[in-house]
Coordinates of C-alpha atoms and ligand atoms in Angstrom, one line a residue:
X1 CA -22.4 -23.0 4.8
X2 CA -24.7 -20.0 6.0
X3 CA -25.8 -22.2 8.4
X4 CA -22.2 -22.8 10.3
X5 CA -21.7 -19.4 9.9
X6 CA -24.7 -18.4 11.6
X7 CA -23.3 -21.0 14.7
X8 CA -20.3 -18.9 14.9
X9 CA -21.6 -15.6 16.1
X10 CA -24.8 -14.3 15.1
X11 CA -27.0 -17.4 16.4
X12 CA -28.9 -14.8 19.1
X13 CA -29.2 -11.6 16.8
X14 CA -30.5 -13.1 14.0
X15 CA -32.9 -15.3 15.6
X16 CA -33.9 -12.1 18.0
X17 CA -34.2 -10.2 14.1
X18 CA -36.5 -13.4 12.9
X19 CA -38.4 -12.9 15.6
X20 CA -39.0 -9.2 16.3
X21 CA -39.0 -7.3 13.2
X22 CA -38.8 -4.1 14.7
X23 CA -37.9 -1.2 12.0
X24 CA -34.9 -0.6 14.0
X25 CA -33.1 -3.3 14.6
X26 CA -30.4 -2.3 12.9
X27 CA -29.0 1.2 11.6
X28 CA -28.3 0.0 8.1
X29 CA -29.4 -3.8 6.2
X30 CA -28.1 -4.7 3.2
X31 CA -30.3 -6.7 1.2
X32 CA -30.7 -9.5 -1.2
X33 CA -26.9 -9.6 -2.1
X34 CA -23.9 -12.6 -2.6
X35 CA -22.2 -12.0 0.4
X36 CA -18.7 -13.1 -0.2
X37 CA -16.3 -13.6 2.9
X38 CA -12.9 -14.3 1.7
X39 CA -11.7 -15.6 5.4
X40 CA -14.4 -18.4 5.7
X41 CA -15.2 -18.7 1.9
X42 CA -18.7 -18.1 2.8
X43 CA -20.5 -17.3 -0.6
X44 CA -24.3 -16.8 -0.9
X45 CA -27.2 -14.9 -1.2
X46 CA -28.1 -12.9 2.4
X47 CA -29.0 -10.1 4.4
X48 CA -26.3 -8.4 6.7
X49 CA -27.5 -6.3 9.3
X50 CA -24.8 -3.4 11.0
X51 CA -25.7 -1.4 14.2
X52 CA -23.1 0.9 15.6
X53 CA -20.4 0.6 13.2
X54 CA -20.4 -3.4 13.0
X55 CA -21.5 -6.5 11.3
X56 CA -24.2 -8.0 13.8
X57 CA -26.1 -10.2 11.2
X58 CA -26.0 -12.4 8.1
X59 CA -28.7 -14.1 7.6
X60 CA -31.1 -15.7 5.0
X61 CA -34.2 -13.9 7.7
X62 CA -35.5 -10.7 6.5
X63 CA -33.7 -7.9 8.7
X64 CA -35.1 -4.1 9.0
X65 CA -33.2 -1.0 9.4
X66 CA -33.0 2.2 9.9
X67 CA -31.5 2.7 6.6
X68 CA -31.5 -0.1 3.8
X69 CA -29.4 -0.5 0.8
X70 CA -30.8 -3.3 -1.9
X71 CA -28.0 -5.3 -3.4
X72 CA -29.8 -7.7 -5.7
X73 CA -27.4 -8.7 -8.5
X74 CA -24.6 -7.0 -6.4
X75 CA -21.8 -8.6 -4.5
X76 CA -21.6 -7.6 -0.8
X77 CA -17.7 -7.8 -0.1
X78 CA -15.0 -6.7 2.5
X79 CA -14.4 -2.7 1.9
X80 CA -10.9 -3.1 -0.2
X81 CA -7.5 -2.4 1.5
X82 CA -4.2 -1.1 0.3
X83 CA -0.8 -1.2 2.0
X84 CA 0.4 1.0 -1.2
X85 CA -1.4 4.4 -1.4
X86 CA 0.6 7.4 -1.8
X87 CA -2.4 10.0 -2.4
X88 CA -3.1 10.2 1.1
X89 CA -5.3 13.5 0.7
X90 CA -8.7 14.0 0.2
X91 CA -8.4 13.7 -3.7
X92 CA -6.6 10.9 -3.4
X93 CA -9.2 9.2 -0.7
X94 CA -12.3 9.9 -2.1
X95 CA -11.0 8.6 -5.8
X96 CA -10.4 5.2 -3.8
X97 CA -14.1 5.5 -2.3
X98 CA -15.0 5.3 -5.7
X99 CA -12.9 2.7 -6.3
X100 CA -14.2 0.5 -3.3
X101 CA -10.9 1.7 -1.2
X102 CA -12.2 1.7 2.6
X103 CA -8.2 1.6 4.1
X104 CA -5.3 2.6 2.7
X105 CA -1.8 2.8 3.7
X106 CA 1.8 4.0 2.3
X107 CA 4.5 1.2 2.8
X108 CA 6.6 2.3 1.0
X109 CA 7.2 6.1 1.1
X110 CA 5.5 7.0 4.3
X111 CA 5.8 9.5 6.6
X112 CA 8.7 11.2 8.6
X113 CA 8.8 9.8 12.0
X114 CA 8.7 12.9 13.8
X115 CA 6.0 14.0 11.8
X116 CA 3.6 10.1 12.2
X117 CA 1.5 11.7 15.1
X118 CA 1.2 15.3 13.7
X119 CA 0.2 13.2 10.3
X120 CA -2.7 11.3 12.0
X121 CA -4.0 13.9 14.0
X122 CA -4.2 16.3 10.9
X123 CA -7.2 13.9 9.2
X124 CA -9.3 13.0 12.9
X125 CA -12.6 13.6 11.9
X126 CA -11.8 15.3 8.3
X127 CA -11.3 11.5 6.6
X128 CA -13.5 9.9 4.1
X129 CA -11.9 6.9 4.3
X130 CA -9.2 4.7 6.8
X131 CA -6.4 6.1 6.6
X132 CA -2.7 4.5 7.5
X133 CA 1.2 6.0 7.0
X134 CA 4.1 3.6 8.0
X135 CA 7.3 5.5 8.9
X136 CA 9.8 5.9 6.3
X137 CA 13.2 5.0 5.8
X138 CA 14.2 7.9 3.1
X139 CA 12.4 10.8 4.7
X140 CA 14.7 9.7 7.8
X141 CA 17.8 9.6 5.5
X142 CA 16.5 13.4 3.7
X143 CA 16.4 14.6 7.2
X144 CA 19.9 13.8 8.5
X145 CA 22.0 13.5 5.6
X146 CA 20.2 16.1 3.1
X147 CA 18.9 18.7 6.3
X148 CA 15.7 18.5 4.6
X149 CA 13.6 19.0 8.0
X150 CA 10.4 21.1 6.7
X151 CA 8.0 21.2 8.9
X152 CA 5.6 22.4 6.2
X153 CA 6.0 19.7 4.1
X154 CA 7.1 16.7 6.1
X155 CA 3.4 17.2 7.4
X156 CA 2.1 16.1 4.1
X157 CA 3.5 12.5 4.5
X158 CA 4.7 10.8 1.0
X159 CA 3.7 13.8 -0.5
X160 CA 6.8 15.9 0.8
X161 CA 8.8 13.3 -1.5
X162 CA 8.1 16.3 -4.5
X163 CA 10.6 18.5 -2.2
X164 CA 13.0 16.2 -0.5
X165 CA 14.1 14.1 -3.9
X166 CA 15.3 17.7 -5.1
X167 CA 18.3 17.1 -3.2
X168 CA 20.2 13.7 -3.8
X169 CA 21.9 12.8 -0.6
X170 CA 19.3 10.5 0.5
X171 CA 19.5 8.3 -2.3
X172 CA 23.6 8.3 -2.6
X173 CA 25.2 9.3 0.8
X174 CA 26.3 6.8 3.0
X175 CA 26.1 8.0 6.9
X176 CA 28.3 8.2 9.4
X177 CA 27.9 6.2 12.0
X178 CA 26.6 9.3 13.7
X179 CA 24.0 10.1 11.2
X180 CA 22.8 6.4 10.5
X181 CA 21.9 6.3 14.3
X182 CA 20.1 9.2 13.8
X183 CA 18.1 7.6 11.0
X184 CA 17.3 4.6 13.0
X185 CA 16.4 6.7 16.0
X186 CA 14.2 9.2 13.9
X187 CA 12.4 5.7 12.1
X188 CA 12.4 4.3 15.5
X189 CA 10.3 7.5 16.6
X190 CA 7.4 7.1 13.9
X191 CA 7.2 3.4 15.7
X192 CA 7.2 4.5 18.9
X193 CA 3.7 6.8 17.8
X194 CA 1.9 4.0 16.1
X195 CA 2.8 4.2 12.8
X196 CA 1.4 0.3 11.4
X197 CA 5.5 -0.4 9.8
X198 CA 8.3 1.2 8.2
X199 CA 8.2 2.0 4.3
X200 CA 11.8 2.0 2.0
X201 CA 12.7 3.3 -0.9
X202 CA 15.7 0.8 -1.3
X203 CA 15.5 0.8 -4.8
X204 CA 15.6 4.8 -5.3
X205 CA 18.7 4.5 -2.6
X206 CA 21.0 2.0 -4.1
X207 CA 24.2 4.0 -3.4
X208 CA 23.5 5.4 -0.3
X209 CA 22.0 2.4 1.7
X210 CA 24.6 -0.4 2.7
X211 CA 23.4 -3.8 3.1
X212 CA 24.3 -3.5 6.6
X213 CA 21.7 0.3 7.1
X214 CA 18.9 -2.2 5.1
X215 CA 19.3 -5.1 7.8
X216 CA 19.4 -2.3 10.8
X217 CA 16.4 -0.4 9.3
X218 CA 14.4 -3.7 9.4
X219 CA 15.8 -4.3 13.3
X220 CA 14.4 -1.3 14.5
X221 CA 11.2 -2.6 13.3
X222 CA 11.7 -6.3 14.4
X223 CA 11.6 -4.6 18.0
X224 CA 8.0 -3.9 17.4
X225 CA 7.6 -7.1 15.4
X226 CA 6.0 -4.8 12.7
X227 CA 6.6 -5.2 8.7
X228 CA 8.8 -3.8 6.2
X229 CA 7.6 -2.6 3.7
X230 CA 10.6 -2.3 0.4
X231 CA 10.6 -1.2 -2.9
X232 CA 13.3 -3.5 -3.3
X233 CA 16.8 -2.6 -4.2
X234 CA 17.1 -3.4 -8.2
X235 CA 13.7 -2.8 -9.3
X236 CA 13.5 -1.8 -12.1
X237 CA 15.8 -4.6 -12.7
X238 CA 16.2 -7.7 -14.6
X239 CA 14.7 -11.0 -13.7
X240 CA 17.8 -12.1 -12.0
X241 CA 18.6 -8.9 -10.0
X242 CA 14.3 -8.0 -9.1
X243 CA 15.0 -11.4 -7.4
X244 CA 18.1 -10.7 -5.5
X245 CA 16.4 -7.4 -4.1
X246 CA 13.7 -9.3 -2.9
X247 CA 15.4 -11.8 -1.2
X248 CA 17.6 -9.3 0.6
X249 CA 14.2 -7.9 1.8
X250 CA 13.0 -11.4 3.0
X251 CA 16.8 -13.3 3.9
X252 CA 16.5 -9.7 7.0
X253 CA 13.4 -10.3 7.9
X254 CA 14.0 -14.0 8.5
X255 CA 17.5 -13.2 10.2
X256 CA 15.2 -11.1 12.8
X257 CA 12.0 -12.8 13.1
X258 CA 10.4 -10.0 11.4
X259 CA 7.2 -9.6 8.6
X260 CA 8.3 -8.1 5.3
X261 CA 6.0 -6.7 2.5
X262 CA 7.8 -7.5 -1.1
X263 CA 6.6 -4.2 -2.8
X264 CA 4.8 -4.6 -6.3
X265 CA 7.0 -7.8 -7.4
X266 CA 4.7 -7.3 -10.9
X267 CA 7.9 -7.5 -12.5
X268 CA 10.9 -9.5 -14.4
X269 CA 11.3 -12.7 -12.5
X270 CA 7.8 -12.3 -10.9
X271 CA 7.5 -15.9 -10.7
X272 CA 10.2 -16.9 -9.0
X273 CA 9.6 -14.4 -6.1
X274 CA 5.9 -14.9 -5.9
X275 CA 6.8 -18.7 -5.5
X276 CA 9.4 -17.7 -3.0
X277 CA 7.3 -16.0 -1.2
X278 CA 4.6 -18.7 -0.4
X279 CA 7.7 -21.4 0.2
X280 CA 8.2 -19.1 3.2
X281 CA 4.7 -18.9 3.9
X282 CA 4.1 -22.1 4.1
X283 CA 7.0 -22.7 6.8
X284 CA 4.9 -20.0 8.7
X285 CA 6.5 -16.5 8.3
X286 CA 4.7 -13.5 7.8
X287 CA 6.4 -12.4 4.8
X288 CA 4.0 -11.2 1.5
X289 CA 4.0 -9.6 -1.8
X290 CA 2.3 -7.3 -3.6
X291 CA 0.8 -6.7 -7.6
X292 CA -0.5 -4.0 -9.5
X293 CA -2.4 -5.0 -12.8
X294 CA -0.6 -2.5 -14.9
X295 CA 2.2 -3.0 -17.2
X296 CA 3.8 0.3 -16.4
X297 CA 5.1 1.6 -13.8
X298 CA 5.3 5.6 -12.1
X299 CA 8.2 7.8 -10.4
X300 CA 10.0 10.6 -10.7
X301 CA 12.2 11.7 -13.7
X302 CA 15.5 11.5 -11.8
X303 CA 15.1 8.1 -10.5
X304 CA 18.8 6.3 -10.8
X305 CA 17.4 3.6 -12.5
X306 CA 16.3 5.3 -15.6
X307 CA 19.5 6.6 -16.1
X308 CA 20.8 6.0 -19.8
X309 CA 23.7 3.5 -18.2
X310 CA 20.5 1.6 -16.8
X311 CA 18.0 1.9 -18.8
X312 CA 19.4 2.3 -21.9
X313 CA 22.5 0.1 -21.4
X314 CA 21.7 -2.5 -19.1
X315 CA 17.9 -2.9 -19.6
X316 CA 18.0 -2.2 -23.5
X317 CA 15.2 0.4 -23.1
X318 CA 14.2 3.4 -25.3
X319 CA 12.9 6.6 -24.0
X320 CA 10.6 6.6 -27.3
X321 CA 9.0 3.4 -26.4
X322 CA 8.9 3.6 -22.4
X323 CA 9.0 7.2 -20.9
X324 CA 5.2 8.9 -21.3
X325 CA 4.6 12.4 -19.3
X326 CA 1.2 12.0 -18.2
X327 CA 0.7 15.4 -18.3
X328 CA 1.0 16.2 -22.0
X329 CA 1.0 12.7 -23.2
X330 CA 3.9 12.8 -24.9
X331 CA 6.7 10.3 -24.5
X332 CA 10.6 11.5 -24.0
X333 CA 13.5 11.1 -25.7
X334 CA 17.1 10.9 -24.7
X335 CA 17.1 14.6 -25.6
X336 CA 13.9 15.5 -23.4
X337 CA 14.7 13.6 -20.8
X338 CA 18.3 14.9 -20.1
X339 CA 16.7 18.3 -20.1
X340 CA 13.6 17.6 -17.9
X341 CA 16.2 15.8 -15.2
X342 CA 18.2 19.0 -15.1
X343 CA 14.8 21.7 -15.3
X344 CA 12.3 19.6 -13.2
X345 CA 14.4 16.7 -11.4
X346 CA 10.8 15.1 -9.7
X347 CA 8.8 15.7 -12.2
X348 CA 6.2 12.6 -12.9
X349 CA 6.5 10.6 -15.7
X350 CA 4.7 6.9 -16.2
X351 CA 7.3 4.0 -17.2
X352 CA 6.5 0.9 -19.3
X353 CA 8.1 -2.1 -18.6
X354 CA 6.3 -5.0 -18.6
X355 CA 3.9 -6.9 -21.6
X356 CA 0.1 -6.2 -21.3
X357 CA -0.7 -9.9 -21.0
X358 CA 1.0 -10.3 -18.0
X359 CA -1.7 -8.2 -15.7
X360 CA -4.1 -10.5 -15.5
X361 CA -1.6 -13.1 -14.7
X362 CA -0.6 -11.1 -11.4
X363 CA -4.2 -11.2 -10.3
X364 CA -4.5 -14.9 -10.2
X365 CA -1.5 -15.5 -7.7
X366 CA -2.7 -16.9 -4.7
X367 CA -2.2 -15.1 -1.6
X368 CA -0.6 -11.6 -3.4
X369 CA -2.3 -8.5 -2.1
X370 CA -3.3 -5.8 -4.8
X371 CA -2.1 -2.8 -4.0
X372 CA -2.3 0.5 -6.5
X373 CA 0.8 2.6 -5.6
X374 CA -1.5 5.7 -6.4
X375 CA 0.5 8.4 -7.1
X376 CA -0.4 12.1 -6.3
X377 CA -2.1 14.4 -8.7
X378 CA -2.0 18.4 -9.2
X379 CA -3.6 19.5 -7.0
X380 CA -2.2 17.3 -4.4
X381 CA -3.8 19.4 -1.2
X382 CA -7.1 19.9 -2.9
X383 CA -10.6 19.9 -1.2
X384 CA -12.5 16.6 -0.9
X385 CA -15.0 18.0 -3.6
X386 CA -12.5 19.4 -5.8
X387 CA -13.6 18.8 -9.5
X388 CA -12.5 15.5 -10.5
X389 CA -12.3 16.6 -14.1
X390 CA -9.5 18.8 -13.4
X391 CA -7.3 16.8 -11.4
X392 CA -4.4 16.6 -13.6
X393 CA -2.6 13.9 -14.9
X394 CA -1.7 11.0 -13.3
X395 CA -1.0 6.9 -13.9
X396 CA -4.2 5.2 -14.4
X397 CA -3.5 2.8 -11.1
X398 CA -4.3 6.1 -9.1
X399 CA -7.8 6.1 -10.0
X400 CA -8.6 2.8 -11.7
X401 CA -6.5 -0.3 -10.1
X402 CA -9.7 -1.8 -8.2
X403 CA -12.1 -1.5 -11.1
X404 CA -9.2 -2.5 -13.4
X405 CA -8.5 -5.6 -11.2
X406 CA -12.8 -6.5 -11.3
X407 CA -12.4 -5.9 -15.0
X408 CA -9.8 -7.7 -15.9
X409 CA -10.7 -10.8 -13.6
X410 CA -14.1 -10.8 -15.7
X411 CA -12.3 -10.7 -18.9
X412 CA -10.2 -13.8 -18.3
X413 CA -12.7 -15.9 -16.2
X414 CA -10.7 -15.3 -12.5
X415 CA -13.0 -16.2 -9.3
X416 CA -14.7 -13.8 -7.9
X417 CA -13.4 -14.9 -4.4
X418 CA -9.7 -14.7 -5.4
X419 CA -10.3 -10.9 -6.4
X420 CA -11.9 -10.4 -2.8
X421 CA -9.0 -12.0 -1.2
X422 CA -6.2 -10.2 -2.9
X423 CA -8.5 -6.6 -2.8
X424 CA -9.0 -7.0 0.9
X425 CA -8.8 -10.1 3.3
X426 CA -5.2 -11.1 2.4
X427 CA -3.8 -7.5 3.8
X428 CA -5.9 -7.5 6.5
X429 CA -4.6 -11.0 7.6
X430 CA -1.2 -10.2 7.2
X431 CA -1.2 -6.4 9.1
X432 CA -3.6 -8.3 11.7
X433 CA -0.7 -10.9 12.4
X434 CA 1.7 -8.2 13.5
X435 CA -1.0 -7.8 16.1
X436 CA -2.3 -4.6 14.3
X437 CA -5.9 -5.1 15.6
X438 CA -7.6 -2.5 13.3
X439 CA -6.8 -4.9 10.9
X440 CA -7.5 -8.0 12.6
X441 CA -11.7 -6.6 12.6
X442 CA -11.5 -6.1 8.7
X443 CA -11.2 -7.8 5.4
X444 CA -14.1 -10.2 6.8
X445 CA -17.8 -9.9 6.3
X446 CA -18.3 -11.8 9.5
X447 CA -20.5 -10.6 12.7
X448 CA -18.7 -8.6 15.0
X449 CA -16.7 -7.5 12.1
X450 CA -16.4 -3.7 12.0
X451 CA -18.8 -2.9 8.6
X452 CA -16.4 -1.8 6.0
X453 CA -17.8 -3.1 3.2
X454 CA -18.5 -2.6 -0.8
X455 CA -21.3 -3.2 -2.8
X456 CA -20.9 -3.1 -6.7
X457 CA -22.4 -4.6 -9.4
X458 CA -20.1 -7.4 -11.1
X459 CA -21.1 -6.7 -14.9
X460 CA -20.2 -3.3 -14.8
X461 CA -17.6 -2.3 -12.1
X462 CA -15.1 -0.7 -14.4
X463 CA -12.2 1.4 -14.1
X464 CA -12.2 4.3 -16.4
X465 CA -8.8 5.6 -15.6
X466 CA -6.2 5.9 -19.2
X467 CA -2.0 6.2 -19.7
X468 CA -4.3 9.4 -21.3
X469 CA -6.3 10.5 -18.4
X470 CA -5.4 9.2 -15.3
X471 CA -7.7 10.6 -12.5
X472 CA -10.7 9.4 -13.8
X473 CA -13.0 7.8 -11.4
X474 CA -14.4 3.9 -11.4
X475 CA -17.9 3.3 -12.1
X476 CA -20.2 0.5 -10.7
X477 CA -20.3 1.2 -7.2
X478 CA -23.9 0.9 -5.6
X479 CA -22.3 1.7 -2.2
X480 CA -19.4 2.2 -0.1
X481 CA -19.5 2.3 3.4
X482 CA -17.2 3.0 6.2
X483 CA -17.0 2.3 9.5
X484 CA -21.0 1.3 9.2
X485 CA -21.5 5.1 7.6
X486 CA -22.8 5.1 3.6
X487 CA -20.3 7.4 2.6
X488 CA -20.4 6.3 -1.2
X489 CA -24.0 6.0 -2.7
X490 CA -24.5 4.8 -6.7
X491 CA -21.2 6.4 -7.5
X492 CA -21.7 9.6 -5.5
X493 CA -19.0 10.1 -2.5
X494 CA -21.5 11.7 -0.1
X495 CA -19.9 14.8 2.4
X496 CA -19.5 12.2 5.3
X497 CA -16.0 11.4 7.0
X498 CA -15.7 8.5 8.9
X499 CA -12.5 7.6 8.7
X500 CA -10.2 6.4 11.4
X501 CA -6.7 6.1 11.7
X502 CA -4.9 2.5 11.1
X503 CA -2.6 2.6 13.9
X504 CA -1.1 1.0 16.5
X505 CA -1.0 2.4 20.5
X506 CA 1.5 5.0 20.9
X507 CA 4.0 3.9 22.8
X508 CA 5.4 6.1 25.7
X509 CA 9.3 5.3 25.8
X510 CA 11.2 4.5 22.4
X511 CA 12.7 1.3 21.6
X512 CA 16.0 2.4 19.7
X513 CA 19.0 1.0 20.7
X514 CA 22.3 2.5 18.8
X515 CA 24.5 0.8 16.9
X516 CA 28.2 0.4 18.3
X517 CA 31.3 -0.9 17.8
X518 CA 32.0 -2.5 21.0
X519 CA 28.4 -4.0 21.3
X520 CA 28.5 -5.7 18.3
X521 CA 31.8 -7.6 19.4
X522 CA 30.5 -8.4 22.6
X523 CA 27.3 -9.9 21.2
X524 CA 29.1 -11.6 18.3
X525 CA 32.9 -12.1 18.5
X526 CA 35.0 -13.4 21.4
X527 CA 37.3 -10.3 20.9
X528 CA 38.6 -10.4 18.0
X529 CA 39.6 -6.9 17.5
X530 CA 39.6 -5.6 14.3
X531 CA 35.6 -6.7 13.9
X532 CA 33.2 -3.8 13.2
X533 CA 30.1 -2.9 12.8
X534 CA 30.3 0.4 11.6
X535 CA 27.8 2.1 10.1
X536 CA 28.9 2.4 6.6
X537 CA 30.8 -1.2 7.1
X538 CA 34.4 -0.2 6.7
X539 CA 36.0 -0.7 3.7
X540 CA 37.4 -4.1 3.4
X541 CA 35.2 -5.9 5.2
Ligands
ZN601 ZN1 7.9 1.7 -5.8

C-alpha cells in the first residue's frame, strides 16, 4: 500500500529525503504516526514531511525538519471539515481547533449576500482556522420583506440571525413578485463574490417560502453549479414529513442539475433519506447528507415548529421533557415558554427529540458528512483568547461534536477510517466536485495536498462538552495544524492565524436572471395564456 502511494507523487522527494538528510528538508515532519488517508484508504505507520504549506512526503524513510512533531501512538488524519458551523468568530474557531476543526463553513444560515465579500475580508489574516460562509436564503428574505438591512450586524454573518428573527416576515411573508426577484438577485450577489453555496432556513420559513421561491432559490445556484444547502422544510417533523422535506430539497436539485446538502437528516425517518440519498449517489449526482451525534437539537425559542399546535399536538411533545435553556439548565413549561416567546423571542434553548442510542448509529452511515451545527455563545464577538470558562452556555455539539464522534465510534467498535471519512474527506469530495478547488487539495493526507491535518491520540480524544456546560473544550489533541502552521500544540491553541478563506473566484458580472411572466410561457407553454409563473404562484394554480 505505502509503496503505490509513494508511485503516485512523492517517488523524487522522498528518495531525495532518503538520501540527503539535511535538517531542513522540510519545515515541519511528523513522525512515527498511522497515517490514515480516507481518499486512497492508505492506513499505516509513516513519516509525512510538509514544506511551504503542503504535504511533500509520506514515507516509511526517516525525514528531518525544521520543526518535528512525534505522533507515536497517534493517528495522523485529514484536519476535520464542517459545512455546518454557525460560530464563525474567534470563540467559535478556536473551540473547533481544539476539536480538530481545520475548515468550517455555514450552509445553512450563512451570510447576506451583499455583505459575503465584506464577511471574508473581515477575518484575512486575523483567522485561526479555514473559514467558509455560503450566502443565505433568509437573510435575503429579512432584508426585502422585513427591511432588516443592518450593516452592523449583517457583517457578523449567521450571527445577525439574534436580530433579524426579531421580526417574523422572513419566516411567513410571501413576496411579491417584485420582492422575490430581489431575494434571488441579493442571493445571486453573495454567488457572484465567491461565497462556496447558498444556505436555507426552509424549515424556520414554512409559510413564507412557496414551493415555487425553494426551486428558484436553488436555480440561482444551479447557474454556478454550486450546492444547496437546506434545513429542510418539516424538520422537526415526523418520519413521513422529515422525508418529504428532504426530497423537495433533492427532487430541485435534480430538476436543475444542481448539488444539494440534506442538512442534519439525524432525525425521524433517517433511514429512509440516508438510503435515498446514496440511491442518487450511486446514479452519479452530487447530492449528500449530513449527521450530528447528538439526540437534541438547538434554535431559537420562537421557532414555528415548537409551537404548542406542533409540538405539543402534532409531535406529542412536552416542554417538561424536551425544552432545556442552556443557560440556567432548567427545562420550560408551557407556561415559561409562552412567556420567554413573548419577553425574549430568539432566545437559545436546546431541543430533545431523538433516543440516545440512535447517535452512534448516525456515525456509521456510509458516505454522511458530520457536521456540528455549532451554535453561538455569549460572548459571540469575543477575543480569540477570551476565557473559555466563561463562555456561556451553549449545546454541547458547539464544542464537543468531533471528540464526541471519536468517542462514541470507540465505544461501539466503529472503524477508525469511517470516522476520518465522514469528519473530513467526504465534504471535501463533495465541495471539490462543484469545482470548489480549496476543497479539492483537502480532506487527503496525500503529497501535494495542502497540510491540514490532526494529530490526536485515539484512547483519549474526548469531548468534554455537557446539555450542562456546553463550551467546554475537547481534550486529546497532540496537534492541529493549518495551512502547514502548528497552530494547536498538546491542547493549547497557539496565537497563530493561518486561516484562509474557502471561496470561490469572485466573479465580475452577476448571473441573476428575473423571474417573469412572459418568459416562463415562452420557455414552457405554447401560449396558453392564463399560465404563470408568478412569484407567490397565484392562487389556484
Ligand atoms: Zn438547522
Amino acid at each position: 500500500m505505502l509503496k503505490r502511494y509513494l508511485m503516485v507523487g512523492t517517488f523524487i522527494l522522498s528518495g531525495l529525503a532518503a538520501s540527503s538528510g539535511f535538517a531542513q528538508d522540510y519545515d515541519l515532519v511528523i513522525t512515527g504516526g498511522r497515517v490514515m488517508d480516507p481518499e486512497t484508504l492508505f492506513d499505516d505507520i509513516a513519516n509525512v514531511g510538509i514544506k511551504d504549506g503542503r504535504i511533500v512526503a509520506i514515507s516509511k524513510d526517516a525525514l528531518t525538519g525544521a520543526e518535528t512533531v512525534d505522533a507515536t501512538g497517534h493517528i495522523v488524519a485529514p484536519g476535520f471539515i464542517d459545512t455546518h458551523f454557525h460560530f464563525q468568530a474567534p470563540i467559535g474557531y478556536r473551540l473547533g481547533l481544539r476539536d480538530g476543526l481545520t475548515s468550517s463553513m455555514d450552509f445553512e444560515m450563512g451570510c447576506a449576500g451583499s455583505y459575503v465579500a465584506a464577511w471574508y475580508e473581515a477575518r484575512a489574516g486575523v483567522t485561526q482556522a479555514n473559514y467558509g460562509c455560503a450566502v443565505s436564503h433568509e437573510f435575503a428574505r429579512a432584508m426585502f420583506i422585513d427591511g432588516s438591512d443592518g450593516g452592523d450586524y449583517l457583517i457578523n454573518g449567521p450571527i445577525a440571525a439574534y436580530e433579524t428573527r426579531k421580526k417574523t416576515g422572513w419566516s411567513v411573508t410571501r413576496p411579491t413578485l417584485e420582492q422575490g426577484n430581489a431575494i434571488l438577485e441579493e442571493i445571486d450577489r453573495g454567488l457572484q463574490a465567491g461565497a462556496p453555496g447558498i444556505g436555507s432556513t426552509v424549515g424556520y420559513m414554512r409559510d413564507g417560502v412557496s414551493s415555487r421561491e425553494m426551486f428558484e432559490v436553488q436555480k440561482v445556484g444551479a447557474r454556478y453549479g454550486r450546492a444547496t444547502g437546506a434545513h429542510t422544510r418539516y424538520t422537526l417533523g415526523t418520519d413521513t414529513t422529515e422525508n418529504n422535506g428532504a426530497q423537495e430539497l433533492v427532487a430541485n436539485a435534480l430538476a436543475l442539475g444542481a448539488p444539494a446538502i440534506v442538512l442534519h437528516f439525524n432525525n425521524p425517518g433517517w433511514r429512509l433519506a440516508h438510503q435515498m440519498i446514496i440511491g442518487l449517489q450511486e446514479q452519479g449526482h452530487n447530492i449528500w447528507g449530513e449527521i450530528y451525534p447528538y439526540a437534541a437539537g438547538s434554535t431559537t425559542i420562537n421557532a414555528s415548529f415548537l409551537e404548542p399546535k406542533s409540538w405539543i399536538d402534532e409531535m406529542g411533545k412536552r416542554y417538561e421533557d424536551t425544552m432545556l435553556d442552556p443557560v440556567t439548565g432548567e427545562y420550560y413549561t408551557l407556561e415559561t415558554y409562552k412567556a420567554t416567546v413573548a419577553s425574549e423571542p430568539t432566545r437559545p434553548i436546546v431541543i430533545f427529540k431523538m433516543p440516545a442510542e440512535d447517535q452512534a448509529k448516525w456515525l456509521t452511515l456510509k458516505g454522511v458528512t458530520m457536521a456540528s451545527d455549532a451554535v453561538g455563545a455569549e460572548p459571540y464577538l469575543g477575543p480569540w483568547d477570551f476565557p473559555l470558562d466563561q463562555v456561556g452556555g451553549t449545546h454541547p455539539r458547539t464544542a464537543g461534536s468531533r471528540g464526541a464522534t471519536i468517542r462514541l465510534g470507540r465505544e461501539n467498535n466503529i472503524p477508525m477510517m469511517q470516522l476520518m471519512s465522514i469528519l473530513s474527506y467526504n465534504a471535501a469530495k463533495h465541495l471539490g466536485d462543484t469545482g470548489l478547488k480549496f476543497m479539492q487539495e483537502r480532506g487527503r493526507i496525500q503529497t501535494g495536498m495542502v497540510a491540514d491535518i490532526v494529530v490526536f491520540d485515539p484512547e483519549l480524544f474526548t469531548d468534554n462538552s455537557t446539555y450542562e456546560k456546553g463550551a467546554i473544550p475537547s481534550t486529546g489533541m497532540k496537534a492541529v495544524i493549518v495551512n502547514g502552521v502548528v497552530t494547536v500544540s498538546d491542547d493549547k491553541v497557539l496565537p497563530v492565524f493561518a486561516g484562509q478563506p474557502i471561496r470561490f473566484e469572485p466573479e465580475d458580472k452577476p448571473r441573476f436572471e428575473p423571474i417573469s411572466e412572459a418568459a416562463w410561457n415562452a420557455e414552457f407553454s405554447t401560449g396558453m395564456p392564463d399560465v404563470t409563473a408568478a412569484f407567490p404562484e397565484k392562487v389556484g394554480n
